[in-house]
Tab-separated table of C-alpha atoms in Angstrom:
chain	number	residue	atom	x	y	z
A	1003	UNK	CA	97.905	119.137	72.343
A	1004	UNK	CA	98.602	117.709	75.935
A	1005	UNK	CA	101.926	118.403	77.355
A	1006	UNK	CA	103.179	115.385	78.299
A	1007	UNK	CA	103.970	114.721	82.564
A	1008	UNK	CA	106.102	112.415	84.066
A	1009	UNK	CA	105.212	111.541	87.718
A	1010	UNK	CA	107.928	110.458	90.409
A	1011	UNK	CA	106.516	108.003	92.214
A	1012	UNK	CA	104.299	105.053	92.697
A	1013	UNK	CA	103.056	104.279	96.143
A	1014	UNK	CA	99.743	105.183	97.237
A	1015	UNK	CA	99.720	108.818	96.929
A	1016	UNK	CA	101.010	108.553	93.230
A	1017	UNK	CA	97.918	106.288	92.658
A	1018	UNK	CA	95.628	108.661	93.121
A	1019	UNK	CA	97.576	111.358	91.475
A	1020	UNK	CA	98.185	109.237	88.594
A	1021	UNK	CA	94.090	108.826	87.928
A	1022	UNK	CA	93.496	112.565	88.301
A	1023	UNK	CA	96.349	112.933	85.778
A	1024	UNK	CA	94.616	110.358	82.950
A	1025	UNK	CA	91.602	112.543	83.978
A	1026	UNK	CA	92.223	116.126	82.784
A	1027	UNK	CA	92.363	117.212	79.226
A	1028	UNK	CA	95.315	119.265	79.285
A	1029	UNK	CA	98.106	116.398	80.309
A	1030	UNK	CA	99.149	112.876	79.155
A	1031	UNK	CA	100.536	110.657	81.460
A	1032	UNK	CA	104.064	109.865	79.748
A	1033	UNK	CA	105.944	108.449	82.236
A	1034	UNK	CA	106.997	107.050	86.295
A	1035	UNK	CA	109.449	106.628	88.285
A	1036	UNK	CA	109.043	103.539	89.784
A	1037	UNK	CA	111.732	102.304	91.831
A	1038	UNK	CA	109.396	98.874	92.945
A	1039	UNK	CA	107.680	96.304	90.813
A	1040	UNK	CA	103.951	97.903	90.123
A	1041	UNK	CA	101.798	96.055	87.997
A	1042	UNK	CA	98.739	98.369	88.536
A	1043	UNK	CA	100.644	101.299	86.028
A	1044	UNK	CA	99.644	100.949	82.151
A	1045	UNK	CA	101.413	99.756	79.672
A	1046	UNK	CA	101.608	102.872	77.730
A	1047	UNK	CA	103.442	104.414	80.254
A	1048	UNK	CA	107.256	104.869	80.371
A	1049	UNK	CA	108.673	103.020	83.800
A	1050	UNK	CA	112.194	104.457	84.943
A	1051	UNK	CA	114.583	103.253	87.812
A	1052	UNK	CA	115.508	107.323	88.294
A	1053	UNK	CA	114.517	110.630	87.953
A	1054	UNK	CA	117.710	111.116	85.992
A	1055	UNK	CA	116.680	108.699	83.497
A	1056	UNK	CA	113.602	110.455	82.843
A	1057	UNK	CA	114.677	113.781	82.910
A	1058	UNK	CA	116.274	112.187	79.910
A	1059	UNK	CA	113.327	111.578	77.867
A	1060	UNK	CA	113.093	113.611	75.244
A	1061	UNK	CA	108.871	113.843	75.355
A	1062	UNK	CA	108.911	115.344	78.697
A	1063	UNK	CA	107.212	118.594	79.376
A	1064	UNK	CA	106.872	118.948	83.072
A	1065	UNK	CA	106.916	116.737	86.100
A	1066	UNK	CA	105.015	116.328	89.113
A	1067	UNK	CA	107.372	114.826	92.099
A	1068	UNK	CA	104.626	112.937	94.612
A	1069	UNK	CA	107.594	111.322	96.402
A	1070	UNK	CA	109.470	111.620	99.749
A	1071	UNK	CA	109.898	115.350	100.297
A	1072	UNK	CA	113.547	114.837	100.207
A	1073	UNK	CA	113.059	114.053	96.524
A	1074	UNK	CA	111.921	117.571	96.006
A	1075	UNK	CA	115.145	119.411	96.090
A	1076	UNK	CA	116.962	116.325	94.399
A	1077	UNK	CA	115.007	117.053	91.284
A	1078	UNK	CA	115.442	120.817	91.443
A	1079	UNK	CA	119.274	120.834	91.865
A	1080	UNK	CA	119.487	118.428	88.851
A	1081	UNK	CA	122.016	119.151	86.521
A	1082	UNK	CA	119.533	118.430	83.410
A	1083	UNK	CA	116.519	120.202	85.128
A	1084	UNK	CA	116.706	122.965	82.930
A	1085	UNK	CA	113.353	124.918	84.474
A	1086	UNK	CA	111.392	121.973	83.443
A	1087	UNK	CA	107.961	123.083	84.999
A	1088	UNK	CA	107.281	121.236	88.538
A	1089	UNK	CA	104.423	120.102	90.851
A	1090	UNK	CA	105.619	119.500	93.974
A	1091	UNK	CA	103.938	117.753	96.331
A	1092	UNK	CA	104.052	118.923	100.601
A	1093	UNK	CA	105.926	119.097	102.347
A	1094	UNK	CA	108.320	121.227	100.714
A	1095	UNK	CA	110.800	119.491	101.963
A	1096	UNK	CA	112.572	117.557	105.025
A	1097	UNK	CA	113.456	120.712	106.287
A	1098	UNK	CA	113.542	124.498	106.662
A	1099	UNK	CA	117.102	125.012	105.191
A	1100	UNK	CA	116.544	122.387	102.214
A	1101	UNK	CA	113.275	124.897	101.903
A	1102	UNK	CA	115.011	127.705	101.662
A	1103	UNK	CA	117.222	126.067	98.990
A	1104	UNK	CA	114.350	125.795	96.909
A	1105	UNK	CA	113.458	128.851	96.846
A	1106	UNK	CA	116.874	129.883	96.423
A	1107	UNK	CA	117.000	127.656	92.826
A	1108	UNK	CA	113.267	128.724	92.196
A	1109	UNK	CA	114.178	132.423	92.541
A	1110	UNK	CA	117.415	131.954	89.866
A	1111	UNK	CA	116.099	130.259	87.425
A	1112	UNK	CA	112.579	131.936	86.754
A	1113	UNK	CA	111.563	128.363	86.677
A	1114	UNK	CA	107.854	127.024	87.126
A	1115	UNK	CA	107.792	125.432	90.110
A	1116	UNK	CA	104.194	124.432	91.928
A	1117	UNK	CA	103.624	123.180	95.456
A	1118	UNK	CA	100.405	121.354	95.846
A	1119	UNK	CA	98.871	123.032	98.690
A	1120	UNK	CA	95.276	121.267	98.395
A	1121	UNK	CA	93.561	123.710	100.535
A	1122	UNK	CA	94.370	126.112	98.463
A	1123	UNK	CA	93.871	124.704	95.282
A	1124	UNK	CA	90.350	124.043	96.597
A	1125	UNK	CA	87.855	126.028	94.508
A	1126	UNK	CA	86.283	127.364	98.087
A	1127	UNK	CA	89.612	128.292	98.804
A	1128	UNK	CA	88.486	131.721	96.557
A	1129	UNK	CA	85.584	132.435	98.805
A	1130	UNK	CA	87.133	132.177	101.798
A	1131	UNK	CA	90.150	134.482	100.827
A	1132	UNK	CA	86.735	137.243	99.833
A	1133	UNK	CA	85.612	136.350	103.136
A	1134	UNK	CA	88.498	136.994	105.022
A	1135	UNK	CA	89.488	140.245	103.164
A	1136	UNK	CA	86.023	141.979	103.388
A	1137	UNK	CA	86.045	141.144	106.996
A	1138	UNK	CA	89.580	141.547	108.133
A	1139	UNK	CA	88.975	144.011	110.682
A	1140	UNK	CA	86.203	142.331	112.300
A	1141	UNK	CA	87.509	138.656	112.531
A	1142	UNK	CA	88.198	136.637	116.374
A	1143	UNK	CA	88.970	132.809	115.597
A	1144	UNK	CA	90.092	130.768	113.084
A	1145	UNK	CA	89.492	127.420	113.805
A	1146	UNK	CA	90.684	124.348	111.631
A	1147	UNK	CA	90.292	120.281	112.240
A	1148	UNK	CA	91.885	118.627	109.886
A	1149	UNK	CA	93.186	114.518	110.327
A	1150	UNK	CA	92.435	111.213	109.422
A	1151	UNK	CA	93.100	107.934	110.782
A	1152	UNK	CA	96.050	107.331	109.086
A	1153	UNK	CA	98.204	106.888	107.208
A	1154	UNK	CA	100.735	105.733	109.588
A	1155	UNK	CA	104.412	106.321	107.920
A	1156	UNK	CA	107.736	105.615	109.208
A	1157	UNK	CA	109.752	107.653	108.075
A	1158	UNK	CA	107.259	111.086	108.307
A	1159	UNK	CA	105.301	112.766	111.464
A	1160	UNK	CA	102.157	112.841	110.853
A	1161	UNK	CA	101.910	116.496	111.629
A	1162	UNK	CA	103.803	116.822	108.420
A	1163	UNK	CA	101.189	115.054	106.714
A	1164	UNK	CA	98.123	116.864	107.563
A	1165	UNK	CA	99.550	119.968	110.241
A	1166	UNK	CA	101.388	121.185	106.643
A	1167	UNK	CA	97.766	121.593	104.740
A	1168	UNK	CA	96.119	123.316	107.968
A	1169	UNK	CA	99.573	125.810	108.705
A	1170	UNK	CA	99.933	126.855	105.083
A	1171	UNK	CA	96.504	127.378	104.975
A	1172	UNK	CA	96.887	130.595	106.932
A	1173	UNK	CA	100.009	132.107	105.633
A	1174	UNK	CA	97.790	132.446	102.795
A	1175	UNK	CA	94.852	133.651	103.259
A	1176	UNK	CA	96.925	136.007	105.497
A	1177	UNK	CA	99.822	136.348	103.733
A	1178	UNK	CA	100.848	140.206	104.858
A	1179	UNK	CA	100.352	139.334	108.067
A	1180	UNK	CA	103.086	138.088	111.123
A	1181	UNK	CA	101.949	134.743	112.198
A	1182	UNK	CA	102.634	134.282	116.174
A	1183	UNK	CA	103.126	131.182	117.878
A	1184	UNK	CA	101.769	131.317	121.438
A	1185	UNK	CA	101.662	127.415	122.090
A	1186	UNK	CA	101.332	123.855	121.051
A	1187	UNK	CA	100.473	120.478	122.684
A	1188	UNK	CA	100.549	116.937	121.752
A	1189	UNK	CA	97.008	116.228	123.459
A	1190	UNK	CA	96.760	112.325	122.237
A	1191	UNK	CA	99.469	109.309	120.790
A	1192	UNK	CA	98.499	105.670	120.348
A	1193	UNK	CA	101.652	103.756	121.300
A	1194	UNK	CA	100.336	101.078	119.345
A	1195	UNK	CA	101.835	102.781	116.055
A	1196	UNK	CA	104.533	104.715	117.705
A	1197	UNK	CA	103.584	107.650	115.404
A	1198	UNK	CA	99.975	108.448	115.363
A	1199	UNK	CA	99.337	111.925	117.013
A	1200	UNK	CA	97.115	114.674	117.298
A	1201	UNK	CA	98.418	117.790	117.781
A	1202	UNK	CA	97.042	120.978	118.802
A	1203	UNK	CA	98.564	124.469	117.725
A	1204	UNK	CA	97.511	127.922	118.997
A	1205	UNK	CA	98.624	131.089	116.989
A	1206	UNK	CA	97.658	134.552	117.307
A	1207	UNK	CA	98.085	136.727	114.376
A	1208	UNK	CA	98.771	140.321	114.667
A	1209	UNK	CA	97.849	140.104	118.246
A	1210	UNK	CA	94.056	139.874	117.613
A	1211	UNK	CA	92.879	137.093	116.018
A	1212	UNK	CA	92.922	133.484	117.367
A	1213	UNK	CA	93.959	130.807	115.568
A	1214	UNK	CA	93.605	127.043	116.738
A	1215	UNK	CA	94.384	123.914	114.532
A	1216	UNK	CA	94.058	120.723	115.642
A	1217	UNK	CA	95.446	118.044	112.982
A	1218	UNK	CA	97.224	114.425	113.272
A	1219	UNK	CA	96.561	110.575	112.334
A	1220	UNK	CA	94.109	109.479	115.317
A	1221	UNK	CA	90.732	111.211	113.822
A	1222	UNK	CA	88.279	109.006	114.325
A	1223	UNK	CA	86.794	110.585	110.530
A	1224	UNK	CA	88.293	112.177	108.299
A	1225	UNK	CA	87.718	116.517	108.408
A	1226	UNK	CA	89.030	118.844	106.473
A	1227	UNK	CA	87.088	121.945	108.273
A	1228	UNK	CA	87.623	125.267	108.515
A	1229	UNK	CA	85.878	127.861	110.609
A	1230	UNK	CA	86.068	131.767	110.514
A	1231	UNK	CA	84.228	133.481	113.419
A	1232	UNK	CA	83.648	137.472	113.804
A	1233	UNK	CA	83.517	139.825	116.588
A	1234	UNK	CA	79.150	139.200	116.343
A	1235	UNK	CA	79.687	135.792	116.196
A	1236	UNK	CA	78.428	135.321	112.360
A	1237	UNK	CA	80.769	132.704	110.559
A	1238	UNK	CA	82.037	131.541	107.703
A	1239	UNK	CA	82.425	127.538	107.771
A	1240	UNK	CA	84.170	125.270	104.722
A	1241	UNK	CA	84.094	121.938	104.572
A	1242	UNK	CA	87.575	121.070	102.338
A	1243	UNK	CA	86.474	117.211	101.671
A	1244	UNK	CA	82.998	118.319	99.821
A	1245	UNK	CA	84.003	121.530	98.667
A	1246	UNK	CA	81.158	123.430	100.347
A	1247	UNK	CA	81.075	126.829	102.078
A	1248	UNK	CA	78.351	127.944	104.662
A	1249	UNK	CA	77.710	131.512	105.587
A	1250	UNK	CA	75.731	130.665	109.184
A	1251	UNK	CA	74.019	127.785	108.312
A	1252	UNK	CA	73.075	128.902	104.666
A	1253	UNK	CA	75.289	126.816	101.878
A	1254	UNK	CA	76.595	129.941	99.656
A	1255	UNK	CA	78.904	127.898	97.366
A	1256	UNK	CA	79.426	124.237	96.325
A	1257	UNK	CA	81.441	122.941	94.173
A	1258	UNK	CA	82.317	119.314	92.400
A	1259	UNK	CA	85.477	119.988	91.134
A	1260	UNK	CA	88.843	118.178	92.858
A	1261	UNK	CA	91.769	120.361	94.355
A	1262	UNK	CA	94.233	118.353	92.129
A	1263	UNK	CA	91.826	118.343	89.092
A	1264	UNK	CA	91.952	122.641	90.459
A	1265	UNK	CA	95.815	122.535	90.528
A	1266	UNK	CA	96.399	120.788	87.059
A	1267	UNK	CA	94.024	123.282	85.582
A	1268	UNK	CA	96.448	125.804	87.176
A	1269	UNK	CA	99.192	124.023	86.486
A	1270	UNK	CA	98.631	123.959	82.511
A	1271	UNK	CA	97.566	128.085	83.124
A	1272	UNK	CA	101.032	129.055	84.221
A	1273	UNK	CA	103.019	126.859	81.789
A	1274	UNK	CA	100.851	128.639	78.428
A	1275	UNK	CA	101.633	131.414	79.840
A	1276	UNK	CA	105.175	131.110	81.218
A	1277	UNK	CA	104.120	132.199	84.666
A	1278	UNK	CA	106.683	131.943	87.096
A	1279	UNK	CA	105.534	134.912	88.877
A	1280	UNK	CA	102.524	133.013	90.663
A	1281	UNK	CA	104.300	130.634	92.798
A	1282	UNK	CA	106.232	133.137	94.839
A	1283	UNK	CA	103.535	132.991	97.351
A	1284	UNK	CA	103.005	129.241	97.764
A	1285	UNK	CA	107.194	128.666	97.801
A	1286	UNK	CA	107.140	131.921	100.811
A	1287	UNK	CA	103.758	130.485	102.663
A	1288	UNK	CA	105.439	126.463	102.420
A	1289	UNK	CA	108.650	127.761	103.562
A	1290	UNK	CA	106.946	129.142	106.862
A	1291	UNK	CA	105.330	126.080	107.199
A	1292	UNK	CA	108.176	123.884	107.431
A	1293	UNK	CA	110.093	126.602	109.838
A	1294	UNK	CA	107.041	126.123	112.631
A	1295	UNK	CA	106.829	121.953	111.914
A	1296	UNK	CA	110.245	121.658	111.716
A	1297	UNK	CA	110.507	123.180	115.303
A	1298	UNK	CA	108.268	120.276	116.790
A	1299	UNK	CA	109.530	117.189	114.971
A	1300	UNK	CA	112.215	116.141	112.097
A	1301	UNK	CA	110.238	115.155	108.730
């Protein structure tokens, strides 16, 4: 049988989320928080005014929270939680101490709880970690462009939006290793929206190899690429939108499968099996995250 999911929230995000959801075999959309009139969610669905509300629900069997990130750590300190399995989507949270409370929770309970890194949850995301360790010793640069144009928020950098993806990216697919900031420019903002930025960050890890990101709201397409370059300038390239990994310039994997279709699979993996282990790494590598963002701009 499906377990059952409630999903906290309804705006665009949620929409998508929502589909993927009604999608995969292992979860029925039971439930959403909806705290604005949507007439786009099904009538079969279960609309609440609060989380506390549906927490309430007795056909609940895990959420996923695709909200602000403040609504993250609302859900978790709960008094009616009770290690309900969670997706949460990035960031983490509004900030590195609310982060660290998180983990704090996560790490008492033994609960399930499952930030959606996408790049991660990316099927290529498993050759590029083989990549990486096979070639540890001989890697320069790590390059990354990842933006959009858009979306333009209020309330949320966009560094937040997209910078979060490209940052935790690293901490795991080096996750032993000390990440060191050496510098970081806004290179471009269009006044026009007040918020839309590209940002460029330069790490060095371990002293040896390079890492450059550039990531914001004013792409003028949107990329999701990664690049991994060795001492004799053979790479490893991954385009994150279409799934596909290039050794050189020969394709070596391709896949069709969606990261969220990826993390529900996942998802449904470590609640049969009562896995709370797994997501000590994602919680550790999203908590870094937020620490470097959080030094450049307030969520």
């Amino acid at each position: 049988m499906p377990y059952n999911i409630g999903l906290v929230g309804c705006g665009n995000w949620s929409k998508i989320v929502s589909k993927e959801i009604e999608k995969h075999i292992n979860f029925n959309l039971k439930s959403i928080v909806c705290r604005k009139r949507n007439n786009n969610i099904s009538k079969n669905i279960n609309i609440f005014n609060s989380i506390n509300e549906m927490l309430d629900n007795k056909d609940l069997d895990c959420i996923y929270i695709a909200a602000l990130p403040e609504t993250n750590l609302e859900v978790i300190k709960l008094s009616n939680f009770k290690k309900i399995p969670l997706i949460l989507e990035k960031p983490l949270s509004n900030s590195y101490q609310s982060s660290l409370e998180i983990k704090k929770i996560y790490k008492a309970n033994k609960s399930i709880i499952l930030p959606n890194l996408s790049n991660v949850f990316s099927s290529s995301f498993n050759e590029i970690k083989k990549f990486v360790n096979f070639n540890k010793n001989k890697i320069k640069r790590v390059l990354i462009n990842e933006g959009s144009f858009g979306q333009f928020r209020n309330k949320i950098n966009p560094i937040w939006d997209w910078g979060f993806h490209s940052i935790s990216l690293i901490h795991n697919l080096f996750p032993e290793d000390k990440l060191f900031e050496s510098n970081f420019k806004e290179i471009r903002k269009n006044n026009l929206y007040g918020n839309g930025i590209v940002a460029k960050f330069n790490f060095n890890i371990n002293k040896k190899i390079n890492v450059r990101i550039l990531t914001g709201n004013l792409f003028k397409n949107k990329s999701r690429v990664l690049k991994i370059i060795l001492d004799n300038g053979k790479y490893l390239k991954c385009d994150l939108i279409n799934h596909k990994v290039y050794l050189d310039d020969n394709l070596i994997y391709k896949n069709s499968e969606t990261p969220l279709n990826s993390l529900l699979t996942k998802f449904n993996e470590l609640i049969e099996q009562n896995d709370h282990n797994y997501c000590d790494s994602l919680i550790d590598s999203s908590c870094k995250t937020v620490k470097i963002l959080e030094k450049y701009y307030n969520c």
